[in-house]
Amino acid sequence: MDGVGEPGADRGAPLPTFRWEQIRTHNLPGDKWLVIERRVYDISKWAQRHPGGSRLIGHHGAEDATEAFHAFHQDLDFVRKFLRPLLIGELAPEEPGQGGPQDARLIEDFRALRQTAKDLKLFEANPTFFALMLGHILAMEVLAWLLVYLLGPGWVPSTLAALILGVSQAQSWCLQHDLGHASIFPASRWNRVAQQFVMGQLKGFSARWWNFRHFQHHAKPNVSHKDPDVTLAPIFLLGESSVEYGRKKRRYLPYNCQHLYFFLIGPPLLTLVNFEVENLVYMALCLQWADLLWAASFYTRFLLAYVPFYGIRGALLLYVAVRVLESHWFVWITQMNHIPRDIGHEQHRDWVSAQLAATCNVEQSPFIDWFSGHLNFQIEHHLFPTMPRHNYRRVAPLVRALCARHGLLYEVKPFLTAMVDIVRSLKKSGDIWLDTYLHQ
């Protein structure tokens, strides 16, 4: 790569040109190229140092990652400095901007829409809004403790405290999610520091662990084996995994009943069991000492606050109750927009089509906006992941108009319908597995 990148270009030497058939051969674990703004980059060695993780950038191997590049980064000029040493050439002039099928007019119109959103300052956060979000989370934490302190550890105050803490934990998910997408502070560094505080001190989880899996979800939503949120086999089968397991005669669980056992091991246990274990393993294996200390500060605070009233066993029981409550919220709210949509293998769609195929919205109201952390505007969030959530409502009409212009589905569901569709989708996938299992 020496002598080929930007320095060579500065000396006036022409960059080598590549065709897509050449680029597509470089999509192996130790050999990855990608295209950004028609320039070809060799990320094979640098991917391990990518702040979003090697998997995130690796999922775009041998693809045009221009729209993802713009979607995930705030200061593009700053990020381009890291790309310069990786530059090895550019797309041949006759090559299209995407290796697979795409609507060039759609991409052009979407870029114009993004610029309109910037001109309207929709990527600028309202500090008061997020100060209130943090303030009401802290107020709920204090209120829960005061209930037990003033009324004693009886069933009524304990139940109320658990409910309030469950809401506080759910809203903390929303706030750290905003920070993880760098949508609050202008500087990425301050978003990272604040996310570590919210995720670590207020929740007891690792911010880096969350970003590691969540950014993959945004890069390739509902793509099997690339999106951790829908790669749930062998516990649950979704989309094309139902057919695969049926053809291979795999029956680890009665998948035709997964819509029923979902209520037993899905909403109640995701945060308490799956996330807790995965989070601790990630911090330990990746030696994330700062995140471990932040998480330890949460457990220390929680135990110091409630052990004097309940003892060790009672405080742990309260902790489990809070985790189960927030887990119910997390599963229903985050999956209502995705599980009922298309789930399958990589189709190399353009950015807009890929996000719309994997997401839908839920009808808006002030309560639903707050309760879901504005994830009822999932389409807008996926198209513009760094946009502050209070601006989704303003950009939504522009997105709807774009979809109408290009014949794309812009789906908006009632809240309860979205909840029921999760179960319907699980049942449908289970029935497909059973039919394939019996008749292949």
mmCIF file of C-alpha atoms in Angstrom, residues 148-336:
data_model
loop_
_atom_site.group_PDB
_atom_site.id
_atom_site.type_symbol
_atom_site.label_atom_id
_atom_site.label_comp_id
_atom_site.label_asym_id
_atom_site.label_seq_id
_atom_site.Cartn_x
_atom_site.Cartn_y
_atom_site.Cartn_z
ATOM 1 C CA VAL A 148 -38.261 2.606 51.179
ATOM 2 C CA TYR A 149 -36.502 4.973 53.581
ATOM 3 C CA LEU A 150 -39.695 6.765 54.655
ATOM 4 C CA LEU A 151 -42.239 3.930 54.461
ATOM 5 C CA GLY A 152 -40.048 0.942 55.293
ATOM 6 C CA PRO A 153 -39.356 -2.254 53.324
ATOM 7 C CA GLY A 154 -42.947 -3.453 53.177
ATOM 8 C CA TRP A 155 -44.623 -4.990 50.154
ATOM 9 C CA VAL A 156 -46.322 -1.799 48.958
ATOM 10 C CA PRO A 157 -43.307 0.570 49.088
ATOM 11 C CA SER A 158 -41.028 -2.200 47.797
ATOM 12 C CA THR A 159 -43.316 -2.871 44.833
ATOM 13 C CA LEU A 160 -43.571 0.847 44.050
ATOM 14 C CA ALA A 161 -39.795 1.218 44.362
ATOM 15 C CA ALA A 162 -39.213 -1.702 41.989
ATOM 16 C CA LEU A 163 -41.632 -0.224 39.432
ATOM 17 C CA ILE A 164 -40.012 3.204 39.630
ATOM 18 C CA LEU A 165 -36.512 1.721 39.330
ATOM 19 C CA GLY A 166 -37.676 -0.364 36.374
ATOM 20 C CA VAL A 167 -38.853 2.790 34.605
ATOM 21 C CA SER A 168 -35.626 4.568 35.520
ATOM 22 C CA GLN A 169 -33.546 1.720 34.117
ATOM 23 C CA ALA A 170 -35.608 1.673 30.924
ATOM 24 C CA GLN A 171 -35.162 5.404 30.430
ATOM 25 C CA SER A 172 -31.437 5.008 31.117
ATOM 26 C CA TRP A 173 -31.310 2.564 28.183
ATOM 27 C CA CYS A 174 -32.797 5.326 26.015
ATOM 28 C CA LEU A 175 -30.382 8.006 27.207
ATOM 29 C CA GLN A 176 -27.258 5.866 26.820
ATOM 30 C CA HIS A 177 -28.554 4.882 23.367
ATOM 31 C CA ASP A 178 -28.604 8.576 22.409
ATOM 32 C CA LEU A 179 -25.076 9.009 23.723
ATOM 33 C CA GLY A 180 -23.845 5.880 21.958
ATOM 34 C CA HIS A 181 -24.993 7.390 18.669
ATOM 35 C CA ALA A 182 -23.168 10.646 19.525
ATOM 36 C CA SER A 183 -26.395 12.581 19.098
ATOM 37 C CA ILE A 184 -26.188 14.823 22.194
ATOM 38 C CA PHE A 185 -22.782 16.537 22.399
ATOM 39 C CA PRO A 186 -21.015 18.049 19.364
ATOM 40 C CA ALA A 187 -17.768 16.298 20.347
ATOM 41 C CA SER A 188 -17.714 12.497 20.158
ATOM 42 C CA ARG A 189 -15.447 12.306 23.204
ATOM 43 C CA TRP A 190 -18.038 13.875 25.502
ATOM 44 C CA ASN A 191 -20.702 11.504 24.223
ATOM 45 C CA ARG A 192 -18.419 8.556 25.060
ATOM 46 C CA VAL A 193 -17.652 9.815 28.568
ATOM 47 C CA ALA A 194 -21.312 10.538 29.316
ATOM 48 C CA GLN A 195 -22.363 7.151 27.939
ATOM 49 C CA GLN A 196 -19.892 5.413 30.243
ATOM 50 C CA PHE A 197 -21.460 7.219 33.203
ATOM 51 C CA VAL A 198 -25.063 6.414 32.227
ATOM 52 C CA MET A 199 -24.367 2.850 31.124
ATOM 53 C CA GLY A 200 -21.908 2.106 33.923
ATOM 54 C CA GLN A 201 -22.975 4.049 37.012
ATOM 55 C CA LEU A 202 -26.717 4.130 36.329
ATOM 56 C CA LYS A 203 -27.091 0.650 34.780
ATOM 57 C CA GLY A 204 -24.081 -1.535 35.585
ATOM 58 C CA PHE A 205 -23.269 -2.391 31.961
ATOM 59 C CA SER A 206 -20.393 -1.760 29.567
ATOM 60 C CA ALA A 207 -20.833 1.066 27.075
ATOM 61 C CA ARG A 208 -18.315 -0.532 24.715
ATOM 62 C CA TRP A 209 -20.152 -3.850 24.809
ATOM 63 C CA TRP A 210 -23.410 -2.126 23.891
ATOM 64 C CA ASN A 211 -21.824 -0.176 21.034
ATOM 65 C CA PHE A 212 -20.075 -3.302 19.751
ATOM 66 C CA ARG A 213 -23.369 -5.146 19.183
ATOM 67 C CA HIS A 214 -25.677 -2.197 18.523
ATOM 68 C CA PHE A 215 -23.635 -0.622 15.736
ATOM 69 C CA GLN A 216 -23.677 -3.961 13.910
ATOM 70 C CA HIS A 217 -27.458 -3.900 14.146
ATOM 71 C CA HIS A 218 -27.543 -0.476 12.501
ATOM 72 C CA ALA A 219 -25.040 -1.368 9.808
ATOM 73 C CA LYS A 220 -26.895 -4.497 8.694
ATOM 74 C CA PRO A 221 -30.367 -4.511 10.278
ATOM 75 C CA ASN A 222 -32.198 -7.832 10.127
ATOM 76 C CA VAL A 223 -29.354 -9.512 8.211
ATOM 77 C CA SER A 224 -28.747 -13.002 9.593
ATOM 78 C CA HIS A 225 -25.310 -13.534 11.194
ATOM 79 C CA LYS A 226 -24.524 -9.804 10.916
ATOM 80 C CA ASP A 227 -27.235 -8.297 13.117
ATOM 81 C CA PRO A 228 -26.926 -9.676 16.692
ATOM 82 C CA ASP A 229 -30.497 -8.619 17.469
ATOM 83 C CA VAL A 230 -32.017 -11.155 15.068
ATOM 84 C CA THR A 231 -29.349 -13.874 15.218
ATOM 85 C CA LEU A 232 -31.105 -15.729 18.044
ATOM 86 C CA ALA A 233 -30.760 -19.354 16.973
ATOM 87 C CA PRO A 234 -30.869 -21.959 18.406
ATOM 88 C CA ILE A 235 -33.277 -20.452 20.978
ATOM 89 C CA PHE A 236 -35.538 -18.628 18.513
ATOM 90 C CA LEU A 237 -35.718 -18.949 14.741
ATOM 91 C CA LEU A 238 -36.462 -15.866 12.673
ATOM 92 C CA GLY A 239 -36.837 -15.415 8.937
ATOM 93 C CA GLU A 240 -34.637 -17.580 6.746
ATOM 94 C CA SER A 241 -33.117 -19.409 9.729
ATOM 95 C CA SER A 242 -36.465 -21.227 10.027
ATOM 96 C CA VAL A 243 -35.988 -22.757 6.589
ATOM 97 C CA GLU A 244 -32.317 -23.561 7.216
ATOM 98 C CA TYR A 245 -33.016 -25.402 10.471
ATOM 99 C CA GLY A 246 -35.923 -27.235 8.875
ATOM 100 C CA ARG A 247 -33.857 -28.442 5.923
ATOM 101 C CA LYS A 248 -31.053 -29.601 8.206
ATOM 102 C CA LYS A 249 -33.543 -31.386 10.508
ATOM 103 C CA ARG A 250 -32.406 -29.409 13.540
ATOM 104 C CA ARG A 251 -34.751 -29.573 16.516
ATOM 105 C CA TYR A 252 -33.042 -28.259 19.615
ATOM 106 C CA LEU A 253 -36.360 -26.830 20.812
ATOM 107 C CA PRO A 254 -39.991 -27.141 19.679
ATOM 108 C CA TYR A 255 -39.753 -24.099 17.426
ATOM 109 C CA ASN A 256 -43.364 -24.386 16.351
ATOM 110 C CA CYS A 257 -44.124 -23.379 19.956
ATOM 111 C CA GLN A 258 -41.573 -20.565 20.181
ATOM 112 C CA HIS A 259 -44.313 -17.938 20.244
ATOM 113 C CA LEU A 260 -45.433 -19.539 23.521
ATOM 114 C CA TYR A 261 -42.115 -20.123 25.299
ATOM 115 C CA PHE A 262 -41.129 -16.611 24.206
ATOM 116 C CA PHE A 263 -43.220 -15.330 27.131
ATOM 117 C CA LEU A 264 -41.231 -17.499 29.562
ATOM 118 C CA ILE A 265 -37.654 -16.855 28.463
ATOM 119 C CA GLY A 266 -37.856 -13.790 26.220
ATOM 120 C CA PRO A 267 -39.143 -10.626 27.904
ATOM 121 C CA PRO A 268 -38.517 -11.762 31.507
ATOM 122 C CA LEU A 269 -34.923 -12.944 31.144
ATOM 123 C CA LEU A 270 -33.160 -11.118 28.305
ATOM 124 C CA THR A 271 -31.635 -8.358 30.434
ATOM 125 C CA LEU A 272 -31.291 -10.416 33.610
ATOM 126 C CA VAL A 273 -29.584 -13.440 32.031
ATOM 127 C CA ASN A 274 -28.452 -12.962 28.429
ATOM 128 C CA PHE A 275 -27.278 -9.362 28.666
ATOM 129 C CA GLU A 276 -25.706 -9.777 32.106
ATOM 130 C CA VAL A 277 -23.633 -12.785 31.030
ATOM 131 C CA GLU A 278 -22.707 -11.409 27.606
ATOM 132 C CA ASN A 279 -21.782 -8.054 29.114
ATOM 133 C CA LEU A 280 -19.520 -9.548 31.815
ATOM 134 C CA VAL A 281 -17.827 -11.919 29.368
ATOM 135 C CA TYR A 282 -17.138 -9.047 26.966
ATOM 136 C CA MET A 283 -15.585 -6.855 29.664
ATOM 137 C CA ALA A 284 -13.455 -9.704 30.989
ATOM 138 C CA LEU A 285 -12.225 -11.055 27.632
ATOM 139 C CA CYS A 286 -11.620 -7.624 26.117
ATOM 140 C CA LEU A 287 -10.004 -6.313 29.320
ATOM 141 C CA GLN A 288 -12.311 -3.313 29.547
ATOM 142 C CA TRP A 289 -11.118 -2.237 32.987
ATOM 143 C CA ALA A 290 -12.711 1.227 32.875
ATOM 144 C CA ASP A 291 -16.120 -0.268 32.089
ATOM 145 C CA LEU A 292 -15.646 -2.864 34.834
ATOM 146 C CA LEU A 293 -14.993 -0.112 37.352
ATOM 147 C CA TRP A 294 -18.047 1.831 36.190
ATOM 148 C CA ALA A 295 -20.206 -1.292 36.481
ATOM 149 C CA ALA A 296 -18.771 -2.019 39.939
ATOM 150 C CA SER A 297 -19.751 1.494 41.019
ATOM 151 C CA PHE A 298 -23.375 0.735 40.104
ATOM 152 C CA TYR A 299 -23.498 -2.473 42.157
ATOM 153 C CA THR A 300 -21.749 -0.788 45.069
ATOM 154 C CA ARG A 301 -24.243 2.072 45.075
ATOM 155 C CA PHE A 302 -27.244 -0.238 44.745
ATOM 156 C CA LEU A 303 -26.140 -2.501 47.593
ATOM 157 C CA LEU A 304 -25.205 0.381 49.881
ATOM 158 C CA ALA A 305 -28.610 1.946 49.245
ATOM 159 C CA TYR A 306 -30.796 -1.131 49.828
ATOM 160 C CA VAL A 307 -28.885 -3.679 51.953
ATOM 161 C CA PRO A 308 -29.581 -1.669 55.150
ATOM 162 C CA PHE A 309 -33.332 -2.158 54.543
ATOM 163 C CA TYR A 310 -33.484 -5.648 53.022
ATOM 164 C CA GLY A 311 -30.226 -7.391 53.836
ATOM 165 C CA ILE A 312 -28.096 -8.977 51.136
ATOM 166 C CA ARG A 313 -30.733 -11.501 50.045
ATOM 167 C CA GLY A 314 -33.558 -8.957 49.939
ATOM 168 C CA ALA A 315 -31.484 -6.398 48.042
ATOM 169 C CA LEU A 316 -30.580 -9.036 45.433
ATOM 170 C CA LEU A 317 -34.254 -9.963 45.124
ATOM 171 C CA LEU A 318 -35.097 -6.291 44.517
ATOM 172 C CA TYR A 319 -32.338 -6.143 41.905
ATOM 173 C CA VAL A 320 -33.745 -9.202 40.089
ATOM 174 C CA ALA A 321 -37.245 -7.701 40.127
ATOM 175 C CA VAL A 322 -35.989 -4.463 38.585
ATOM 176 C CA ARG A 323 -34.046 -6.311 35.884
ATOM 177 C CA VAL A 324 -37.088 -8.427 34.979
ATOM 178 C CA LEU A 325 -39.276 -5.335 34.725
ATOM 179 C CA GLU A 326 -36.841 -3.449 32.490
ATOM 180 C CA SER A 327 -36.287 -6.593 30.418
ATOM 181 C CA HIS A 328 -39.986 -6.683 29.546
ATOM 182 C CA TRP A 329 -39.771 -3.077 28.408
ATOM 183 C CA PHE A 330 -36.577 -3.643 26.445
ATOM 184 C CA VAL A 331 -37.816 -6.648 24.463
ATOM 185 C CA TRP A 332 -41.223 -5.284 23.486
ATOM 186 C CA ILE A 333 -40.077 -1.757 22.682
ATOM 187 C CA THR A 334 -36.940 -2.626 20.722
ATOM 188 C CA GLN A 335 -38.347 -5.583 18.796
ATOM 189 C CA MET A 336 -41.742 -4.183 17.795
#
